Backbone as a printed PyTorch tensor [residue, N CA C, xyz], in Angstrom:
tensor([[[-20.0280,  30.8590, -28.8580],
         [-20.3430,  29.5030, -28.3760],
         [-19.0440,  28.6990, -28.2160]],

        [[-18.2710,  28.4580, -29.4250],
         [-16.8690,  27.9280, -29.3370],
         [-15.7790,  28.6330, -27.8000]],

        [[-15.9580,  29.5380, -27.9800],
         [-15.3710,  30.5170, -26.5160],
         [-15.4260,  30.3420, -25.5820]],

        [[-17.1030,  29.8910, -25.1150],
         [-17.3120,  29.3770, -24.0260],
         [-17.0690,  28.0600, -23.5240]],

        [[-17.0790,  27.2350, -24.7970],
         [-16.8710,  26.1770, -24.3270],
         [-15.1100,  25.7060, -24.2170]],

        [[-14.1850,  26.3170, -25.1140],
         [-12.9510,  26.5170, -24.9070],
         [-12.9230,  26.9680, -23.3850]],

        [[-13.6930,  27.9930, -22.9310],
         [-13.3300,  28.8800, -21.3120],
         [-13.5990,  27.8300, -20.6870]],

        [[-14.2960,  26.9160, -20.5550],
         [-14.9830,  25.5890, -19.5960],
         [-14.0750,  25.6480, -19.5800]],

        [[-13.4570,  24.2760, -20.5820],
         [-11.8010,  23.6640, -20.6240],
         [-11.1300,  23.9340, -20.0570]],

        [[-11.0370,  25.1690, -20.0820],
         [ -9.3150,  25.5210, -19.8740],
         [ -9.6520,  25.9230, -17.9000]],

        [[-10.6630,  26.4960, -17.5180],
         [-11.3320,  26.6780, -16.4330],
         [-10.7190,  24.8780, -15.7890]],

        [[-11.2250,  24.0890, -16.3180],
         [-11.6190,  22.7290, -15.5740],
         [ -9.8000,  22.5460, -15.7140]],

        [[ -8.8340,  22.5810, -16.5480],
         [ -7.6320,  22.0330, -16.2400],
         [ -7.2660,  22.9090, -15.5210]],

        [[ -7.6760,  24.1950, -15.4500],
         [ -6.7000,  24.6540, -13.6370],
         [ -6.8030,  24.0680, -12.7340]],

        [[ -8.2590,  24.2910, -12.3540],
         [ -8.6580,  23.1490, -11.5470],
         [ -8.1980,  21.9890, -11.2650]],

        [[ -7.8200,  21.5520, -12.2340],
         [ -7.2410,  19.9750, -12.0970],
         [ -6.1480,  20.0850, -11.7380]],

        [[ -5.0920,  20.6530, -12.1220],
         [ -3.8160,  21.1690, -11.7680],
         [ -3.7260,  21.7840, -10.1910]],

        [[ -4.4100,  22.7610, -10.1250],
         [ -4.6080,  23.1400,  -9.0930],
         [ -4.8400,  21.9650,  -7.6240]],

        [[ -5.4550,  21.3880,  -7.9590],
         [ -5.8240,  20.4720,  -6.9750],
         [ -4.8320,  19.4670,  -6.7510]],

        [[ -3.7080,  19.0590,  -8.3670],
         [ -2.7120,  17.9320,  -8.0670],
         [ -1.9050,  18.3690,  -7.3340]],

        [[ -2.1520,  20.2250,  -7.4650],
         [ -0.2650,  21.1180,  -6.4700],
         [ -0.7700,  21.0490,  -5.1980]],

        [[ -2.0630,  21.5350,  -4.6710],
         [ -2.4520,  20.7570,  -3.5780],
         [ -2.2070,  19.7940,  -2.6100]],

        [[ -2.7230,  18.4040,  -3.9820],
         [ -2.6170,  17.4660,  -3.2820],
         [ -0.8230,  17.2980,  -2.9180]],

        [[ -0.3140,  17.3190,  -3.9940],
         [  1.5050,  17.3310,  -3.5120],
         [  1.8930,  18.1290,  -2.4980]],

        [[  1.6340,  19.2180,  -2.3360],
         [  1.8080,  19.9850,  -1.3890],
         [  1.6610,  19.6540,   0.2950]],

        [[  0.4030,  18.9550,   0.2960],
         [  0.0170,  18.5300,   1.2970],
         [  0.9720,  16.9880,   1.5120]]])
C-alpha cells in the first residue's frame, strides 16, 4: 500500500518536471 502510493508521487513529479522541460523548451 505504502509503495503504491510512494509510485503515485514520484509518477506525478516526473510529470511535473517533465512538462516544466517542455514548457522551457518550447
Amino acid at each position: 500500500m505504502v509503495e503504491r502510493l510512494a509510485q503515485q508521487q514520484y509518477r506525478r513529479t516526473i510529470g511535473s518536471i517533465t512538462s516544466v522541460s517542455i514548457n522551457i523548451y518550447n
